XYZ file of C-alpha atoms in Angstrom:
736
model
C -0.042 -0.053 -0.045
C 1.396 3.565 -0.899
C 1.692 6.101 1.707
C -1.241 7.897 0.109
C -3.433 4.851 0.955
C -2.152 4.746 4.401
C -4.941 3.569 6.828
C -6.248 5.893 9.662
C -5.845 5.042 13.164
C -9.174 5.461 15.156
C -7.146 5.433 18.451
C -4.569 7.929 17.374
C -4.528 11.739 17.946
C -2.948 14.912 16.915
C -0.350 16.182 19.061
C -1.971 18.380 21.669
C -1.965 22.211 21.163
C -0.287 23.964 23.744
C -2.332 24.981 26.831
C -5.042 22.975 25.529
C -6.778 19.764 26.936
C -8.755 17.254 25.027
C -12.624 17.654 25.378
C -14.099 15.343 27.794
C -16.715 14.004 25.252
C -15.658 10.811 23.318
C -16.097 10.068 19.988
C -18.766 7.559 19.430
C -18.206 6.159 15.930
C -14.871 4.700 14.889
C -15.872 3.096 11.427
C -15.871 6.304 9.246
C -12.939 8.114 7.560
C -13.014 11.493 8.963
C -11.407 14.110 6.638
C -10.779 17.681 7.700
C -10.195 19.952 4.769
C -8.232 22.902 6.078
C -7.556 25.859 3.982
C -4.102 27.407 3.637
C -5.218 31.285 3.300
C -8.022 32.804 1.849
C -9.504 32.149 -1.494
C -8.386 28.549 -1.855
C -11.846 27.486 -3.142
C -12.540 25.330 -0.179
C -16.290 24.934 -1.090
C -15.321 23.683 -4.757
C -12.802 21.137 -3.402
C -15.486 19.961 -0.770
C -17.969 19.716 -3.751
C -15.888 17.599 -5.691
C -14.634 15.260 -3.035
C -18.325 14.710 -2.238
C -18.819 13.967 -5.808
C -16.330 11.732 -6.274
C -16.953 9.643 -3.162
C -20.754 9.390 -4.235
C -19.680 7.981 -7.574
C -17.834 5.362 -6.083
C -20.700 4.283 -3.870
C -19.220 5.672 -0.795
C -21.839 6.829 1.789
C -20.481 10.462 2.440
C -21.612 13.391 4.613
C -20.458 16.860 5.039
C -20.002 18.286 8.451
C -19.159 21.924 9.317
C -18.166 22.278 13.057
C -18.150 26.274 13.140
C -20.508 28.397 10.883
C -18.652 31.241 9.275
C -20.269 34.246 7.565
C -19.996 34.507 3.798
C -17.433 36.962 2.406
C -19.160 40.365 1.801
C -17.780 41.718 -1.288
C -20.120 44.301 -2.285
C -19.716 47.911 -1.566
C -23.051 47.653 0.164
C -22.905 45.841 3.511
C -26.458 44.448 3.253
C -25.823 42.559 0.180
C -24.005 38.990 -0.353
C -24.621 36.346 -2.646
C -26.782 33.546 -1.590
C -24.086 30.889 -1.848
C -24.257 27.165 -2.147
C -23.982 25.477 1.352
C -22.825 21.922 1.626
C -23.319 21.263 5.204
C -25.818 18.456 6.138
C -25.697 18.968 9.899
C -28.441 21.048 11.262
C -26.522 22.028 14.403
C -23.748 24.272 13.941
C -21.505 26.430 16.346
C -21.500 30.017 15.268
C -18.187 31.738 15.182
C -19.173 34.532 17.370
C -20.110 31.972 19.920
C -16.904 30.135 19.877
C -14.988 33.694 19.898
C -16.918 34.421 23.078
C -16.009 31.127 24.592
C -12.406 31.662 23.676
C -12.284 35.197 25.316
C -13.226 33.422 28.419
C -10.889 30.650 28.245
C -13.719 28.023 27.753
C -12.715 26.801 24.312
C -13.035 23.243 25.647
C -16.720 23.541 26.199
C -17.282 24.482 22.722
C -15.227 21.407 21.587
C -17.234 18.862 23.624
C -20.521 20.658 21.756
C -18.963 20.178 18.508
C -18.100 16.469 19.434
C -21.611 16.060 20.468
C -22.941 17.531 17.353
C -20.549 15.461 15.288
C -21.779 12.169 17.176
C -25.352 12.898 16.430
C -24.543 13.533 12.710
C -22.345 10.806 11.986
C -24.693 7.803 11.821
C -23.804 5.181 9.121
C -21.304 7.111 6.787
C -18.195 5.499 5.300
C -16.623 9.179 4.871
C -17.128 12.283 6.444
C -15.757 15.403 5.130
C -15.287 18.158 7.578
C -15.119 21.618 6.543
C -12.305 23.980 8.542
C -12.375 27.643 9.165
C -10.987 29.990 6.283
C -8.578 32.177 7.964
C -9.285 36.145 7.497
C -7.833 39.489 8.714
C -10.656 39.020 11.371
C -9.907 35.436 12.258
C -5.943 35.043 12.039
C -6.359 32.492 14.615
C -8.496 30.111 12.300
C -5.701 27.826 12.415
C -5.364 27.136 15.758
C -9.215 26.392 15.802
C -8.989 23.974 13.020
C -6.067 22.166 14.885
C -8.251 21.898 17.846
C -11.341 20.656 16.133
C -9.262 18.066 14.123
C -8.063 16.779 17.395
C -11.235 16.743 18.982
C -12.986 14.607 16.315
C -10.198 12.477 15.682
C -9.859 13.553 12.059
C -7.367 13.310 9.429
C -6.113 16.564 7.859
C -5.829 17.580 4.250
C -4.609 20.897 3.532
C -6.281 22.948 0.574
C -3.900 25.579 -1.023
C -3.847 27.810 -4.045
C -0.340 29.086 -5.369
C -1.773 32.619 -5.975
C 1.497 34.595 -7.373
C 3.795 32.410 -5.514
C 6.618 30.393 -7.057
C 7.000 26.682 -6.842
C 9.677 27.541 -4.061
C 7.627 30.268 -2.221
C 4.531 28.067 -2.208
C 6.393 25.004 -0.836
C 7.768 27.176 1.889
C 4.534 28.501 2.795
C 3.056 24.987 2.786
C 5.886 23.858 5.107
C 5.064 26.660 7.704
C 1.220 25.837 7.415
C 1.936 22.259 8.093
C 3.900 22.992 11.358
C 0.397 24.326 12.866
C -0.659 20.755 12.542
C 2.412 18.962 13.965
C 4.647 19.129 10.619
C 4.492 16.676 7.669
C 5.646 13.665 9.268
C 2.383 13.818 11.549
C 0.660 10.648 10.516
C -2.707 12.371 10.641
C -1.483 15.154 8.069
C -2.326 13.171 5.100
C -1.160 15.825 2.379
C -2.433 18.574 0.359
C -4.613 19.361 -2.570
C -3.509 22.474 -4.633
C -6.244 24.321 -6.290
C -6.480 27.073 -8.780
C -3.242 26.180 -10.382
C -2.732 28.677 -13.288
C -5.244 31.233 -11.826
C -4.506 34.776 -13.031
C -3.499 37.640 -10.778
C -6.730 38.757 -9.698
C -5.136 41.983 -8.390
C -3.885 42.634 -11.911
C -6.348 40.974 -14.314
C -9.648 41.120 -12.110
C -11.875 38.127 -11.479
C -12.355 37.338 -15.257
C -9.336 38.030 -17.279
C -9.106 38.211 -21.123
C -8.131 35.083 -22.805
C -4.805 36.441 -24.013
C -3.881 37.063 -20.174
C -4.388 33.281 -19.566
C -1.418 31.222 -19.805
C -2.377 28.522 -22.271
C 0.940 26.551 -22.031
C 0.739 25.973 -18.368
C 3.051 23.089 -16.871
C 1.585 21.291 -14.037
C 4.682 18.845 -13.590
C 6.889 21.198 -11.350
C 3.829 21.371 -8.764
C 3.411 17.757 -9.062
C 6.995 17.039 -8.343
C 7.616 19.512 -5.290
C 10.183 18.079 -2.640
C 7.389 18.346 0.159
C 5.606 15.524 -1.273
C 8.386 13.157 -1.244
C 8.652 13.261 2.316
C 7.003 9.975 3.766
C 3.361 10.226 4.685
C 2.590 13.621 3.443
C 1.225 13.415 -0.263
C -0.155 15.355 -3.314
C -3.791 14.531 -3.084
C -4.883 16.720 -5.775
C -3.654 18.993 -8.556
C -6.602 21.216 -9.711
C -5.899 23.680 -12.516
C -8.153 26.975 -12.804
C -10.658 27.075 -15.762
C -12.499 30.157 -16.669
C -15.685 28.268 -17.348
C -15.724 27.379 -13.737
C -16.117 30.810 -12.495
C -18.167 32.246 -15.046
C -21.292 33.710 -13.641
C -24.653 33.865 -15.019
C -25.876 37.399 -16.391
C -29.012 36.938 -13.843
C -26.187 36.776 -11.207
C -24.454 39.823 -11.843
C -27.728 41.634 -12.432
C -29.018 40.829 -8.985
C -25.684 41.692 -7.446
C -25.823 45.135 -9.006
C -29.635 45.460 -8.539
C -29.776 46.742 -12.089
C -32.774 47.756 -13.755
C -33.412 44.920 -16.752
C -34.148 46.550 -19.665
C -34.215 43.244 -21.693
C -34.115 39.789 -19.831
C -33.146 37.963 -23.094
C -31.421 34.808 -22.124
C -30.106 36.183 -18.790
C -30.997 32.962 -16.823
C -28.691 31.035 -19.027
C -26.180 33.011 -20.588
C -22.861 33.679 -19.017
C -19.919 36.241 -19.053
C -16.353 35.091 -19.315
C -14.628 38.857 -19.221
C -15.677 42.386 -19.110
C -15.003 45.296 -21.263
C -15.388 48.894 -20.350
C -16.177 50.689 -23.636
C -15.944 54.546 -24.247
C -13.857 54.394 -27.464
C -14.895 54.908 -31.052
C -16.869 52.111 -32.957
C -13.798 51.273 -34.940
C -11.850 50.655 -31.919
C -14.697 48.706 -30.372
C -15.025 45.761 -32.819
C -12.122 43.671 -31.376
C -13.564 43.732 -28.032
C -16.853 42.350 -29.171
C -16.192 38.706 -28.676
C -18.325 35.869 -27.288
C -19.046 35.570 -23.504
C -17.870 39.453 -22.860
C -19.933 41.722 -20.474
C -19.661 44.918 -22.643
C -20.221 48.154 -20.106
C -20.743 51.686 -21.630
C -22.627 54.949 -20.809
C -26.074 54.709 -21.492
C -25.695 57.765 -23.804
C -23.368 55.946 -25.925
C -25.759 55.252 -28.981
C -23.147 54.329 -31.190
C -21.644 51.569 -28.911
C -25.369 50.460 -28.058
C -26.063 49.675 -31.802
C -22.469 48.126 -32.661
C -23.061 45.867 -29.808
C -26.593 45.025 -31.144
C -25.222 44.435 -34.715
C -22.542 42.134 -33.198
C -25.098 40.152 -31.549
C -27.072 39.825 -34.598
C -24.283 38.606 -36.440
C -24.155 35.717 -34.248
C -21.603 36.840 -31.545
C -23.074 35.447 -28.331
C -22.011 38.295 -26.135
C -22.622 38.164 -22.152
C -24.639 41.144 -22.080
C -24.614 45.141 -22.335
C -24.576 47.174 -19.192
C -25.630 50.788 -19.604
C -24.202 53.085 -16.832
C -25.149 56.553 -15.351
C -28.820 55.587 -15.444
C -29.243 56.898 -18.953
C -31.410 54.789 -21.438
C -31.297 55.368 -25.270
C -34.465 56.571 -26.896
C -37.310 54.389 -28.008
C -36.120 54.849 -31.510
C -32.725 53.455 -30.866
C -34.407 50.362 -29.234
C -36.370 49.908 -32.249
C -33.331 49.631 -34.428
C -31.971 47.204 -31.852
C -35.187 45.050 -31.444
C -34.001 42.203 -33.296
C -30.932 41.796 -31.356
C -33.115 41.860 -28.180
C -35.487 39.374 -29.536
C -32.370 37.109 -30.033
C -31.760 36.985 -26.368
C -29.143 39.842 -25.622
C -29.607 40.831 -22.166
C -29.370 44.759 -21.461
C -29.334 46.176 -17.930
C -28.938 49.853 -16.458
C -27.124 50.886 -13.501
C -27.265 54.284 -11.688
C -23.658 54.531 -11.228
C -20.540 56.107 -13.351
C -18.576 53.757 -15.366
C -15.851 53.907 -12.460
C -18.065 52.988 -9.843
C -19.663 50.189 -11.937
C -16.254 48.773 -12.472
C -15.555 48.776 -8.854
C -18.593 46.941 -8.107
C -18.105 44.354 -11.051
C -14.680 43.785 -10.120
C -15.422 42.917 -6.523
C -18.201 40.620 -7.641
C -18.670 37.550 -5.149
C -17.135 34.388 -6.950
C -18.849 32.009 -4.721
C -21.240 29.609 -6.450
C -24.842 30.440 -6.134
C -26.937 27.549 -4.588
C -29.411 27.710 -7.719
C -26.420 27.415 -10.163
C -26.726 23.908 -10.776
C -25.010 23.864 -13.899
C -21.895 25.395 -12.553
C -22.055 23.223 -9.503
C -21.899 20.222 -11.724
C -19.014 21.425 -13.869
C -17.144 22.307 -10.759
C -17.616 19.086 -8.680
C -16.642 17.176 -11.726
C -13.439 18.992 -12.694
C -12.332 18.622 -9.011
C -13.320 15.175 -8.844
C -11.471 14.286 -12.210
C -8.228 15.920 -10.760
C -8.151 14.075 -7.143
C -5.843 11.265 -6.519
C -7.157 8.049 -7.805
C -5.182 6.124 -5.056
C -6.297 7.892 -2.296
C -9.876 7.818 -3.233
C -9.571 3.947 -4.125
C -8.354 3.835 -0.436
C -11.540 5.729 0.815
C -13.873 3.158 -1.048
C -11.730 0.120 0.069
C -13.840 -0.737 3.183
C -17.282 -0.207 1.316
C -18.832 -3.515 1.082
C -19.219 -4.837 -2.178
C -23.056 -5.333 -2.093
C -23.914 -2.020 -1.133
C -27.042 -0.299 -1.890
C -26.395 1.494 -5.262
C -26.994 5.260 -4.511
C -28.682 7.411 -7.144
C -25.156 9.282 -7.512
C -23.185 6.081 -7.964
C -25.765 4.926 -10.389
C -25.848 7.932 -12.655
C -21.948 7.990 -12.420
C -22.082 4.181 -13.587
C -24.582 4.947 -16.623
C -22.655 7.835 -17.792
C -19.328 5.772 -17.730
C -20.905 2.903 -19.192
C -22.457 4.883 -22.039
C -19.108 6.680 -22.576
C -17.399 3.524 -23.094
C -20.254 2.288 -25.503
C -19.640 5.499 -27.763
C -23.210 4.987 -29.715
C -25.255 7.080 -31.850
C -28.755 7.885 -30.497
C -31.334 9.300 -32.711
C -33.978 11.774 -31.537
C -37.013 12.038 -33.606
C -38.318 15.052 -31.448
C -35.516 17.478 -32.499
C -37.335 20.712 -32.189
C -38.405 19.830 -28.638
C -36.546 22.222 -26.253
C -35.870 19.675 -23.572
C -34.522 17.178 -26.470
C -32.359 19.772 -27.844
C -30.804 20.549 -24.229
C -30.343 16.986 -23.384
C -28.790 16.283 -26.584
C -26.018 19.091 -26.259
C -25.489 17.920 -22.720
C -24.866 14.173 -23.964
C -22.438 15.320 -26.825
C -20.765 17.984 -24.620
C -19.933 15.050 -21.762
C -19.371 12.448 -24.412
C -22.280 10.486 -23.033
C -23.369 9.491 -26.436
C -23.241 10.747 -29.930
C -26.749 12.231 -30.892
C -28.657 12.899 -33.945
C -31.753 15.207 -34.047
C -34.537 14.809 -36.382
C -36.169 18.364 -37.354
C -35.793 21.598 -39.484
C -32.381 22.615 -38.700
C -33.115 26.484 -38.874
C -35.956 25.967 -36.235
C -33.551 23.779 -33.964
C -30.685 26.215 -34.261
C -33.372 29.320 -33.475
C -34.514 27.550 -30.628
C -30.995 26.840 -29.234
C -30.211 30.282 -29.709
C -32.969 31.777 -27.972
C -32.571 29.430 -24.921
C -28.892 29.934 -24.737
C -28.321 26.210 -25.635
C -24.470 26.074 -27.056
C -24.837 23.100 -29.694
C -21.499 20.927 -29.777
C -19.833 20.539 -33.015
C -20.349 16.665 -32.833
C -24.275 17.057 -32.443
C -25.749 15.876 -35.768
C -28.974 17.795 -37.188
C -30.760 15.988 -39.930
C -33.803 17.444 -41.705
C -36.197 14.801 -42.389
C -37.207 16.289 -45.733
C -33.652 15.660 -47.031
C -33.563 11.816 -46.141
C -37.230 10.593 -46.156
C -37.300 9.236 -49.688
C -34.509 7.128 -48.961
C -36.616 4.762 -46.711
C -39.799 4.523 -48.739
C -38.432 1.200 -50.326
C -37.002 -0.304 -47.227
C -40.230 0.329 -45.445
C -42.399 -1.342 -48.167
C -40.071 -4.265 -48.164
C -40.554 -4.789 -44.340
C -44.216 -4.282 -44.417
C -45.092 -6.096 -47.895
C -46.989 -8.647 -46.315
C -49.418 -6.218 -45.005
C -50.067 -4.623 -48.315
C -48.004 -1.394 -47.835
C -47.305 0.785 -50.888
C -45.072 3.416 -51.705
C -47.655 6.167 -51.331
C -48.615 4.921 -47.930
C -45.118 4.392 -46.794
C -44.000 7.899 -47.840
C -47.158 9.172 -45.798
C -46.024 7.011 -42.647
C -42.608 8.410 -43.123
C -43.795 11.905 -42.443
C -44.025 10.866 -38.923
C -40.426 11.446 -37.565
C -40.747 8.484 -35.222
C -41.296 6.125 -38.114
C -38.583 7.600 -39.867
C -35.889 7.144 -37.037
C -37.095 3.645 -36.454
C -36.346 2.907 -40.026
C -32.726 4.394 -39.406
C -32.383 2.144 -36.491
C -33.536 -0.780 -38.594
C -31.143 -0.334 -41.093
C -28.009 0.115 -38.626
C -27.547 3.797 -39.503
C -28.152 4.677 -35.664
C -27.391 2.334 -32.530
C -30.636 3.596 -30.529
C -33.796 5.573 -30.552
C -35.261 8.048 -27.639
C -38.717 9.234 -27.977
C -41.733 10.257 -26.129
C -41.133 13.760 -24.730
C -43.796 14.853 -27.229
C -45.463 11.514 -28.661
C -47.566 9.127 -26.922
C -46.129 5.646 -25.874
C -48.134 3.971 -28.297
C -46.621 6.545 -31.026
C -43.185 5.716 -29.918
C -43.514 1.898 -29.441
C -45.816 0.769 -32.302
C -43.336 1.450 -35.112
C -40.534 -0.430 -33.175
C -42.944 -3.464 -32.315
C -43.876 -3.295 -36.332
C -40.415 -2.928 -37.724
C -37.800 -3.945 -35.073
C -39.615 -6.511 -33.358
C -38.665 -8.675 -30.257
C -35.228 -10.321 -29.542
C -34.598 -13.859 -30.170
C -35.708 -15.712 -26.951
C -38.147 -13.093 -25.844
C -42.181 -13.665 -26.108
C -42.839 -9.835 -25.199
C -41.806 -6.509 -24.644
C -41.709 -5.118 -21.342
C -40.516 -2.114 -19.585
C -38.750 -0.883 -16.360
C -38.219 2.296 -14.494
C -35.100 3.055 -12.563
C -36.566 4.791 -9.310
C -33.758 6.860 -7.791
C -34.802 7.016 -4.219
C -32.658 8.980 -1.793
C -30.510 6.068 -0.363
C -30.704 3.471 -3.319
C -32.022 2.680 -6.914
C -34.967 0.382 -7.547
C -36.366 -1.266 -10.376
C -40.095 -1.179 -11.171
C -41.381 -3.443 -13.890
C -43.932 -3.313 -15.846
C -45.133 0.065 -15.837
C -45.578 1.132 -19.305
C -46.537 -1.854 -21.697
C -48.402 -4.850 -20.820
C -51.787 -4.040 -19.280
C -52.749 -7.363 -18.036
C -49.978 -10.162 -18.346
C -50.746 -13.963 -17.660
C -48.457 -15.743 -15.374
C -46.241 -16.841 -17.958
C -45.880 -13.273 -19.238
C -45.541 -12.000 -15.537
C -42.669 -14.521 -15.026
C -40.978 -13.317 -18.226
C -41.030 -9.754 -17.127
C -39.553 -10.561 -13.700
C -36.734 -12.277 -15.487
C -36.048 -9.625 -17.803
C -36.314 -7.136 -15.287
C -33.698 -9.140 -12.948
C -31.388 -9.137 -15.826
C -31.599 -5.527 -16.440
C -31.026 -4.379 -13.147
C -27.934 -6.575 -12.941
C -26.617 -5.117 -15.858
C -26.724 -1.826 -14.641
C -25.116 -2.856 -11.272
C -28.148 -3.441 -9.084
C -27.918 -6.761 -7.327
C -31.535 -8.331 -8.273
C -33.677 -9.437 -5.290
C -36.974 -9.718 -7.095
C -40.299 -9.093 -5.408
C -43.490 -10.298 -6.970
C -46.108 -7.662 -5.780
C -49.498 -8.455 -4.626
C -52.286 -7.179 -2.274
C -51.310 -10.341 -0.363
C -48.181 -11.709 1.294
C -47.488 -15.442 1.005
C -50.787 -17.615 1.369
C -52.357 -14.992 3.534
C -55.003 -14.040 0.803
C -56.774 -15.623 -2.182
C -58.371 -14.916 -5.436
C -57.313 -14.654 -9.115
C -54.826 -12.100 -8.764
C -52.900 -13.633 -6.020
C -52.936 -17.118 -7.665
C -51.595 -15.313 -10.807
C -48.840 -13.722 -8.907
C -47.956 -17.123 -7.093
C -47.984 -19.100 -10.333
C -45.745 -16.405 -11.937
C -43.548 -16.752 -9.179
C -43.033 -20.655 -9.448
C -42.585 -20.265 -13.161
C -39.688 -17.680 -12.908
C -38.045 -19.674 -10.126
C -38.254 -22.694 -12.384
C -36.885 -20.753 -15.338
C -34.058 -19.142 -13.529
C -32.974 -20.884 -10.535
C -29.854 -18.581 -10.286
C -32.200 -15.500 -9.318
C -33.503 -14.709 -6.098
C -37.354 -14.392 -6.701
C -40.269 -14.417 -4.036
C -43.748 -13.605 -3.989
C -46.446 -12.850 -3.594
C -45.381 -9.996 -1.383
C -47.042 -6.820 -0.451
C -45.088 -3.714 -1.379
C -44.421 -2.839 2.485
C -43.214 -6.389 3.308
C -41.022 -6.264 0.126
C -39.102 -3.079 1.034
C -39.537 -2.513 5.127
C -37.444 -4.980 6.955
C -39.495 -4.514 10.238
C -42.569 -5.349 8.229
C -41.080 -8.483 6.448
C -39.813 -9.861 9.874
C -43.501 -9.933 10.612
C -45.213 -11.055 7.345
C -42.320 -12.956 5.650
C -39.697 -13.871 8.082
C -38.234 -16.666 5.964
C -38.309 -14.920 2.791
C -34.814 -14.117 0.896
C -36.383 -11.112 -0.732
C -38.675 -9.573 1.881
C -37.377 -6.165 3.315
C -34.523 -5.914 0.823
C -36.170 -6.090 -2.549
C -34.480 -4.212 -5.364
C -36.652 -5.287 -8.226
C -40.542 -4.977 -7.771
C -42.698 -6.752 -10.538
C -46.156 -5.322 -10.522
C -49.284 -7.653 -11.315
C -50.529 -5.230 -14.064
C -49.946 -2.007 -15.658
C -52.734 -0.311 -13.495
C -50.879 -1.176 -10.408
C -47.371 -0.607 -11.831
C -48.036 2.844 -13.545
C -50.086 4.178 -10.572
C -47.388 3.140 -8.113
C -44.163 4.435 -10.026
C -46.121 7.908 -10.559
C -47.209 8.278 -6.767
C -43.673 7.478 -5.666
C -42.099 9.754 -8.287
C -44.196 12.859 -7.397
C -44.859 12.256 -3.510
C -41.450 11.490 -2.658
C -39.912 13.687 -5.218
C -37.726 11.344 -6.860
C -36.160 11.257 -10.345
C -37.219 8.210 -12.343
C -35.462 7.070 -15.290
C -37.326 5.310 -17.963
C -39.277 3.477 -19.228
C -36.577 1.547 -20.420
C -38.052 -1.167 -22.953
C -36.933 -4.813 -22.389
C -37.022 -7.538 -25.280
C -36.607 -5.431 -28.372
C -34.260 -6.417 -30.921
C -32.733 -2.988 -30.916
C -32.826 -0.438 -28.126
C -35.943 1.692 -28.374
C -36.940 3.918 -25.187
C -39.852 5.848 -24.265
C -40.170 9.106 -22.300
C -42.760 10.626 -20.308
C -44.117 13.539 -21.809
C -43.360 15.460 -18.480
C -39.879 14.249 -18.631
C -37.343 16.756 -17.325
C -33.745 17.363 -19.341
C -31.992 15.043 -16.692
C -34.473 12.359 -17.440
C -33.863 12.525 -21.217
C -30.065 12.592 -20.797
C -30.095 9.423 -18.597
C -32.616 7.769 -20.894
C -30.315 8.529 -23.807
C -27.378 6.913 -21.581
C -29.255 3.709 -20.714
C -30.150 3.493 -24.582
C -26.450 3.710 -25.519
C -25.544 0.964 -22.982
C -28.555 -1.292 -24.147
C -26.944 -1.188 -27.683
C -23.816 -3.034 -26.498
C -25.796 -6.125 -24.982
């Protein structure tokens, strides 16, 4: 085992702080890894690192929690004291000691009292996590003693320490010296509880010189990370580099709505301000001829409100396809209605326009002091940050953290989603989307292509798709295919007639049928030009599935097509079947659905324990419906003795251990079922929708089983994420 993988010792403690006594309270839990992230200085990106570490643990199926011992006020970066960004908060513990309370007790020499309270809070929080990430205090000019507090808290909680540092303007030598000094606060680099350091914001521009968002030419494109990875301090036994994270402007780019709220700006034209971001700022008072080079995508153009020439030039640039961030008008001036009439097309195309009362100088001061913290409602930015950090953490270290996780763990929703995306990336399949002009479908396709989840092909009018994307602020990746159905429809008339000749299909009728994009996409799939099909955001289930049943048919060895939903509950992922296809299956069909669903669950990393659901458990009830489920259970058990299948079981007996002990104490499935097979469509569809809406959980599906080639249906109420993960499912199915 490498030093990076050195195991924690539950009994060992940090070297006691001078004049400090260990708190009287005892740590009640010893099974979890406790990792305290301690910032070395201000502005190291502690929240981003915490977010990434949480994410990578979740992806590995690790039960992870985030504990914040002491609450610290968010930095106030606006000139107005009553303004601060509503930043993301990761803490999961409801009880948190305030910093002012800690300071008060410190002044009275009662620090140990607070430490005991922190231990008690931690014991109440730390229930069954494999890893608990503890967030340290950030040192500021007002809290220069944060290091001492962090040391005492780490000692009290028996936590291992990971330093989080950012080089800033330091050279490698200067940074190493600063890191050495910081490590001494926690017993030095040889202290076995000081695991190492995560270096964040490598290659970040000098904020004092360039501001929060520098121009592209001010960013070093040839940054070499090697010298930072090779620092001598990391060659010391036991003190490791646990992550080296480069700075990326896309990770700090705010939304226009954020800067608008921050400035309390008057919104002249909202445009795409909820989606559009800015990556640099230009303060313009120059002539138009000297302005042109500054009109680049993602730039916030700030100009006096009476500079009509600059305003019109900016709008013309936006009309010509330059996706500017926004136009900010200063001094409280607004152009005349005649000017806005000239600019109307640019406004309609989504260009946000804001107005502020200050002059350009004051406006620049406010903008340059913008709070860089991630707003809690900016999910897109959160996802980018956490994935970027996760990708750059030490794989050996994360492997060590996951080493003690049981192999048969309950697959959590984050772990399941990660598994889907990783398997889909490896599959590298082309998925056709016949509802190409649906906004949700366009967004999902763009996400899949950007994240390499799958290659996507939208079917629809190209101009309309591009217009919708522009209006919605959707950036369409270069690898996203857009196909106008009018350009290809005639290619499929003859093949369709050949497939349906026994049904008397003619060329005329075939051409008419192919006006339905779902039929067209199904033919593309049948002919092997794409690998899978996803539809249903607009079309009904019948319209999606009927062409597939007619043209693609069932796979060999399958007597029917069925469906499952993956239900992403907070603690685990369950499989529900059949909730979309078969109205009233007989016992033989129900057995086949159970076997198909069990195999699907196993294929996606869910250990199949199949519960055949009824209104009766065991032999407690009678009736045709119960007898059907009983017979189906016996058939499925006989066909596949390798599977764990039991029934009939009531839903509560299948999922709740305390109920299972009373109603089915000898069942191998009761209380721990992962696959739920409902007796008919009425029961299955009602149950999945009730759980989905009442518990506010994500459901992925329906995923069709038994088809010769993968075709999947969406709910017409599907969210963008639902479509993304259905595309991933389809891509994976194409490999099976």
